[in-house]
Amino acid sequence: MFDKVMISAVVIGLSTSMAFAGGPIAPVLDAEPAAAPVVASAPAWTGGYIGGNVNFGKGKLKAAGDLADLLSEIGEDNGVSLGRTQAKPDGVSGALRAGYDWQMGKGVLGLGAEYNIGTYKSGLDGIFGEALEFEGGDAEVRIKNTATIFARAGYLFNDNLLAYGLVGYTRAKGEVSATIDGFSESGSDTLKGTTFGVGAEYKVNANWSAYAEYAYTDFGDISGTDGNFEAELSQVKLGANYRF
């Protein structure tokens, strides 16, 4: 009985002391620092770029319309094929390129422009080349000052590899010069046509990418020839872009 009274007195005494002292001390907890706001970054392929490429181009100057029909008729009458291609200007050249891309998920859309600083050239082929050679003359056909504006759309197979197709509008200068018996003649025309292409681009790092591309341009009928000649151009390109 005495023990119970003593224990009760001790408990009451401790409770009273704690009450006068301000009660039990609450534990102090360290507040966690506020999280920094997350700023959304632009997708990796969104932005502008400048670059260039080395390319191999091969053009064709072809007979068309009434001239193509005439050559076919002459060939049939003589049991030979005269063909339509009268020249194949080709060569290795370089081009400058710039553009801007927008990434949307796995898709990439872009606009760009390219200027070819070189010239594709060759002599005359076919019946006209043979006739000129028979007369002791020669000729040269050139495609130069090729400029293209284009739009492209692509799909990202992974963060670094983009496969794309493009469509654009191309202008170029076509020239023909011939010499026979010491006399020279030349002429030129502006070639205009639609360009289609496919390619793949790979991001080497945040700023640099490399690409391979094939492009075909149909210039259609050459003005001033009454629809008797038409031209086209195919190009294979290997290039690099600096992206910013």
Tab-separated table of C-alpha atoms in Angstrom:
chain	number	residue	atom	x	y	z
A	1	MET	CA	0.000	0.000	0.000
A	2	PHE	CA	2.813	2.339	0.900
A	3	ASP	CA	4.585	1.551	-2.362
A	4	LYS	CA	1.537	2.442	-4.440
A	5	VAL	CA	1.212	5.780	-2.597
A	6	MET	CA	4.858	6.605	-3.234
A	7	ILE	CA	4.649	5.784	-6.967
A	8	SER	CA	1.507	7.911	-7.330
A	9	ALA	CA	3.204	10.837	-5.569
A	10	VAL	CA	6.253	10.602	-7.885
A	11	VAL	CA	4.057	10.530	-11.008
A	12	ILE	CA	2.006	13.532	-9.802
A	13	GLY	CA	5.226	15.417	-8.940
A	14	LEU	CA	6.767	14.811	-12.379
A	15	SER	CA	3.553	15.840	-14.144
A	16	THR	CA	3.382	19.072	-12.124
A	17	SER	CA	7.036	19.884	-12.847
A	18	MET	CA	6.561	19.356	-16.580
A	19	ALA	CA	3.438	21.547	-16.542
A	20	PHE	CA	5.319	24.411	-14.858
A	21	ALA	CA	8.247	23.944	-17.266
A	22	GLY	CA	6.016	24.402	-20.268
A	23	GLY	CA	5.097	20.791	-20.884
A	24	PRO	CA	6.933	18.155	-22.947
A	25	ILE	CA	9.348	19.493	-25.598
A	26	ALA	CA	8.109	18.742	-29.078
A	27	PRO	CA	10.725	17.223	-31.423
A	28	VAL	CA	12.154	19.620	-33.996
A	29	LEU	CA	12.011	18.265	-37.575
A	30	ASP	CA	14.214	19.611	-40.365
A	31	ALA	CA	12.077	21.008	-43.197
A	32	GLU	CA	12.842	19.547	-46.646
A	33	PRO	CA	14.016	22.152	-49.201
A	34	ALA	CA	11.437	23.119	-51.805
A	35	ALA	CA	11.947	21.350	-55.134
A	36	ALA	CA	13.259	23.556	-57.950
A	37	PRO	CA	10.727	24.135	-60.730
A	38	VAL	CA	11.208	21.835	-63.727
A	39	VAL	CA	11.800	23.736	-66.973
A	40	ALA	CA	10.712	21.808	-70.053
A	41	SER	CA	13.489	21.615	-72.643
A	42	ALA	CA	12.930	21.676	-76.397
A	43	PRO	CA	12.987	18.290	-78.159
A	44	ALA	CA	16.463	17.313	-79.356
A	45	TRP	CA	15.718	17.783	-83.089
A	46	THR	CA	13.965	21.137	-82.791
A	47	GLY	CA	16.159	23.984	-84.010
A	48	GLY	CA	18.108	25.407	-86.915
A	49	TYR	CA	21.124	24.007	-88.726
A	50	ILE	CA	23.707	24.892	-91.363
A	51	GLY	CA	25.852	22.467	-93.307
A	52	GLY	CA	26.853	21.118	-96.652
A	53	ASN	CA	27.356	18.016	-98.734
A	54	VAL	CA	29.496	16.402	-101.389
A	55	ASN	CA	27.330	14.997	-104.158
A	56	PHE	CA	27.410	13.049	-107.382
A	57	GLY	CA	24.909	14.251	-109.959
A	58	LYS	CA	23.825	12.837	-113.290
A	59	GLY	CA	21.475	14.675	-115.597
A	60	LYS	CA	19.777	13.800	-118.855
A	61	LEU	CA	18.870	15.897	-121.866
A	62	LYS	CA	16.210	13.895	-123.692
A	63	ALA	CA	14.299	14.224	-126.920
A	64	ALA	CA	10.580	14.718	-126.381
A	65	GLY	CA	7.383	15.427	-128.281
A	66	ASP	CA	7.637	15.455	-132.080
A	67	LEU	CA	11.417	14.992	-132.017
A	68	ALA	CA	11.132	11.822	-129.956
A	69	ASP	CA	8.492	10.498	-132.365
A	70	LEU	CA	10.750	11.304	-135.341
A	71	LEU	CA	13.765	9.556	-133.843
A	72	SER	CA	11.652	6.521	-133.053
A	73	GLU	CA	10.343	6.432	-136.633
A	74	ILE	CA	13.824	6.771	-138.167
A	75	GLY	CA	15.116	4.038	-135.885
A	76	GLU	CA	12.307	1.676	-136.822
A	77	ASP	CA	12.822	2.348	-140.540
A	78	ASN	CA	16.536	1.541	-140.212
A	79	GLY	CA	16.240	-1.299	-137.737
A	80	VAL	CA	18.168	0.516	-134.995
A	81	SER	CA	17.351	2.197	-131.710
A	82	LEU	CA	18.338	5.850	-131.678
A	83	GLY	CA	17.117	6.371	-128.125
A	84	ARG	CA	15.888	9.586	-126.572
A	85	THR	CA	18.873	10.661	-124.442
A	86	GLN	CA	21.047	13.232	-126.182
A	87	ALA	CA	23.354	14.203	-123.298
A	88	LYS	CA	24.248	13.008	-119.787
A	89	PRO	CA	25.878	15.871	-117.862
A	90	ASP	CA	27.400	14.548	-114.639
A	91	GLY	CA	30.119	15.167	-112.068
A	92	VAL	CA	31.068	15.525	-108.418
A	93	SER	CA	30.108	18.795	-106.761
A	94	GLY	CA	29.468	20.476	-103.421
A	95	ALA	CA	26.446	22.213	-101.922
A	96	LEU	CA	25.611	24.471	-98.980
A	97	ARG	CA	22.463	23.802	-96.934
A	98	ALA	CA	20.498	25.464	-94.122
A	99	GLY	CA	17.134	24.823	-92.487
A	100	TYR	CA	14.973	24.469	-89.406
A	101	ASP	CA	13.310	21.373	-87.896
A	102	TRP	CA	10.425	20.848	-85.483
A	103	GLN	CA	10.202	17.611	-83.474
A	104	MET	CA	6.795	16.290	-82.392
A	105	GLY	CA	7.186	13.019	-80.551
A	106	LYS	CA	8.667	10.550	-83.028
A	107	GLY	CA	7.955	12.849	-85.974
A	108	VAL	CA	10.126	15.636	-87.411
A	109	LEU	CA	9.011	18.335	-89.869
A	110	GLY	CA	11.424	20.754	-91.487
A	111	LEU	CA	12.002	23.489	-94.048
A	112	GLY	CA	15.309	24.063	-95.801
A	113	ALA	CA	17.241	25.411	-98.758
A	114	GLU	CA	20.295	24.241	-100.678
A	115	TYR	CA	22.623	25.788	-103.266
A	116	ASN	CA	24.932	23.675	-105.422
A	117	ILE	CA	28.212	25.435	-106.115
A	118	GLY	CA	29.399	23.093	-108.881
A	119	THR	CA	28.603	22.207	-112.494
A	120	TYR	CA	27.529	18.950	-114.117
A	121	LYS	CA	28.674	18.662	-117.726
A	122	SER	CA	29.126	16.315	-120.674
A	123	GLY	CA	29.285	16.223	-124.455
A	124	LEU	CA	26.403	15.424	-126.786
A	125	ASP	CA	25.282	11.808	-127.213
A	126	GLY	CA	22.854	10.162	-129.597
A	127	ILE	CA	22.264	11.140	-133.180
A	128	PHE	CA	23.150	14.808	-132.636
A	129	GLY	CA	26.467	13.938	-131.031
A	130	GLU	CA	27.291	11.575	-133.860
A	131	ALA	CA	26.409	14.176	-136.490
A	132	LEU	CA	28.529	16.827	-134.775
A	133	GLU	CA	31.467	14.451	-134.420
A	134	PHE	CA	31.171	13.517	-138.124
A	135	GLU	CA	31.515	17.223	-138.981
A	136	GLY	CA	34.618	17.514	-136.790
A	137	GLY	CA	32.918	19.614	-134.126
A	138	ASP	CA	32.253	19.199	-130.436
A	139	ALA	CA	29.741	20.405	-127.872
A	140	GLU	CA	29.233	20.653	-124.139
A	141	VAL	CA	26.027	20.514	-122.102
A	142	ARG	CA	26.046	21.958	-118.568
A	143	ILE	CA	23.703	22.107	-115.557
A	144	LYS	CA	24.819	24.699	-112.993
A	145	ASN	CA	23.642	27.147	-110.318
A	146	THR	CA	21.234	24.533	-108.958
A	147	ALA	CA	19.165	25.877	-106.035
A	148	THR	CA	16.417	24.059	-104.133
A	149	ILE	CA	13.920	24.949	-101.418
A	150	PHE	CA	12.301	21.955	-99.735
A	151	ALA	CA	10.032	20.647	-97.005
A	152	ARG	CA	10.695	17.335	-95.329
A	153	ALA	CA	8.940	14.954	-92.962
A	154	GLY	CA	10.615	12.151	-91.073
A	155	TYR	CA	10.321	9.458	-88.410
A	156	LEU	CA	12.747	8.885	-85.521
A	157	PHE	CA	13.662	5.207	-85.183
A	158	ASN	CA	15.545	6.187	-82.043
A	159	ASP	CA	16.774	9.421	-80.457
A	160	ASN	CA	19.606	9.747	-82.972
A	161	LEU	CA	18.400	8.208	-86.267
A	162	LEU	CA	15.940	10.043	-88.528
A	163	ALA	CA	14.586	8.672	-91.823
A	164	TYR	CA	12.810	11.222	-94.017
A	165	GLY	CA	11.283	12.100	-97.349
A	166	LEU	CA	11.300	15.515	-98.982
A	167	VAL	CA	9.630	17.491	-101.748
A	168	GLY	CA	10.885	20.776	-103.145
A	169	TYR	CA	11.193	23.244	-105.977
A	170	THR	CA	14.445	23.512	-107.943
A	171	ARG	CA	15.850	26.090	-110.334
A	172	ALA	CA	19.029	25.603	-112.348
A	173	LYS	CA	20.775	27.032	-115.386
A	174	GLY	CA	21.120	24.821	-118.450
A	175	GLU	CA	23.759	25.695	-121.035
A	176	VAL	CA	24.769	24.271	-124.421
A	177	SER	CA	27.797	25.354	-126.427
A	178	ALA	CA	29.030	23.928	-129.743
A	179	THR	CA	31.991	24.525	-132.025
A	180	ILE	CA	32.243	23.480	-135.679
A	181	ASP	CA	34.604	24.698	-138.404
A	182	GLY	CA	35.925	27.363	-136.039
A	183	PHE	CA	32.497	28.818	-135.347
A	184	SER	CA	30.964	28.691	-131.878
A	185	GLU	CA	27.359	28.842	-130.817
A	186	SER	CA	25.917	28.798	-127.320
A	187	GLY	CA	22.587	29.057	-125.600
A	188	SER	CA	21.141	28.849	-122.092
A	189	ASP	CA	17.824	28.475	-120.355
A	190	THR	CA	16.444	28.466	-116.813
A	191	LEU	CA	15.415	24.966	-115.769
A	192	LYS	CA	12.590	24.685	-113.230
A	193	GLY	CA	11.084	21.572	-111.724
A	194	THR	CA	9.883	19.519	-108.769
A	195	THR	CA	12.330	17.607	-106.608
A	196	PHE	CA	11.589	14.434	-104.635
A	197	GLY	CA	14.019	12.784	-102.247
A	198	VAL	CA	14.615	10.299	-99.451
A	199	GLY	CA	17.347	10.236	-96.855
A	200	ALA	CA	18.586	9.370	-93.390
A	201	GLU	CA	20.264	11.639	-90.829
A	202	TYR	CA	22.173	10.553	-87.722
A	203	LYS	CA	22.977	12.779	-84.729
A	204	VAL	CA	26.593	12.185	-83.781
A	205	ASN	CA	26.275	14.455	-80.737
A	206	ALA	CA	24.200	17.422	-79.559
A	207	ASN	CA	25.509	19.719	-82.310
A	208	TRP	CA	26.639	17.588	-85.247
A	209	SER	CA	24.734	15.244	-87.546
A	210	ALA	CA	25.601	13.368	-90.745
A	211	TYR	CA	23.233	12.436	-93.565
A	212	ALA	CA	22.907	10.529	-96.820
A	213	GLU	CA	20.284	11.501	-99.387
A	214	TYR	CA	19.009	10.751	-102.878
A	215	ALA	CA	17.121	13.437	-104.812
A	216	TYR	CA	15.471	13.390	-108.248
A	217	THR	CA	14.418	16.534	-110.127
A	218	ASP	CA	12.107	16.552	-113.125
A	219	PHE	CA	12.679	19.792	-115.046
A	220	GLY	CA	10.129	18.880	-117.709
A	221	ASP	CA	10.139	20.549	-121.120
A	222	ILE	CA	12.889	23.070	-121.859
A	223	SER	CA	11.420	26.402	-122.897
A	224	GLY	CA	12.218	27.596	-126.411
A	225	THR	CA	12.458	24.080	-127.851
A	226	ASP	CA	8.756	23.700	-128.752
A	227	GLY	CA	8.511	20.744	-126.421
A	228	ASN	CA	11.218	18.789	-128.272
A	229	PHE	CA	13.659	18.553	-125.365
A	230	GLU	CA	13.287	17.872	-121.651
A	231	ALA	CA	15.736	17.530	-118.760
A	232	GLU	CA	16.096	15.728	-115.440
A	233	LEU	CA	18.700	15.403	-112.689
A	234	SER	CA	19.533	12.725	-110.110
A	235	GLN	CA	21.820	13.397	-107.136
A	236	VAL	CA	23.378	11.253	-104.401
A	237	LYS	CA	24.562	13.333	-101.424
A	238	LEU	CA	26.730	12.747	-98.353
A	239	GLY	CA	26.795	15.631	-95.913
A	240	ALA	CA	27.012	17.018	-92.381
A	241	ASN	CA	25.021	19.662	-90.468
A	242	TYR	CA	25.900	21.813	-87.477
A	243	ARG	CA	22.770	22.095	-85.354
A	244	PHE	CA	22.098	24.950	-82.915
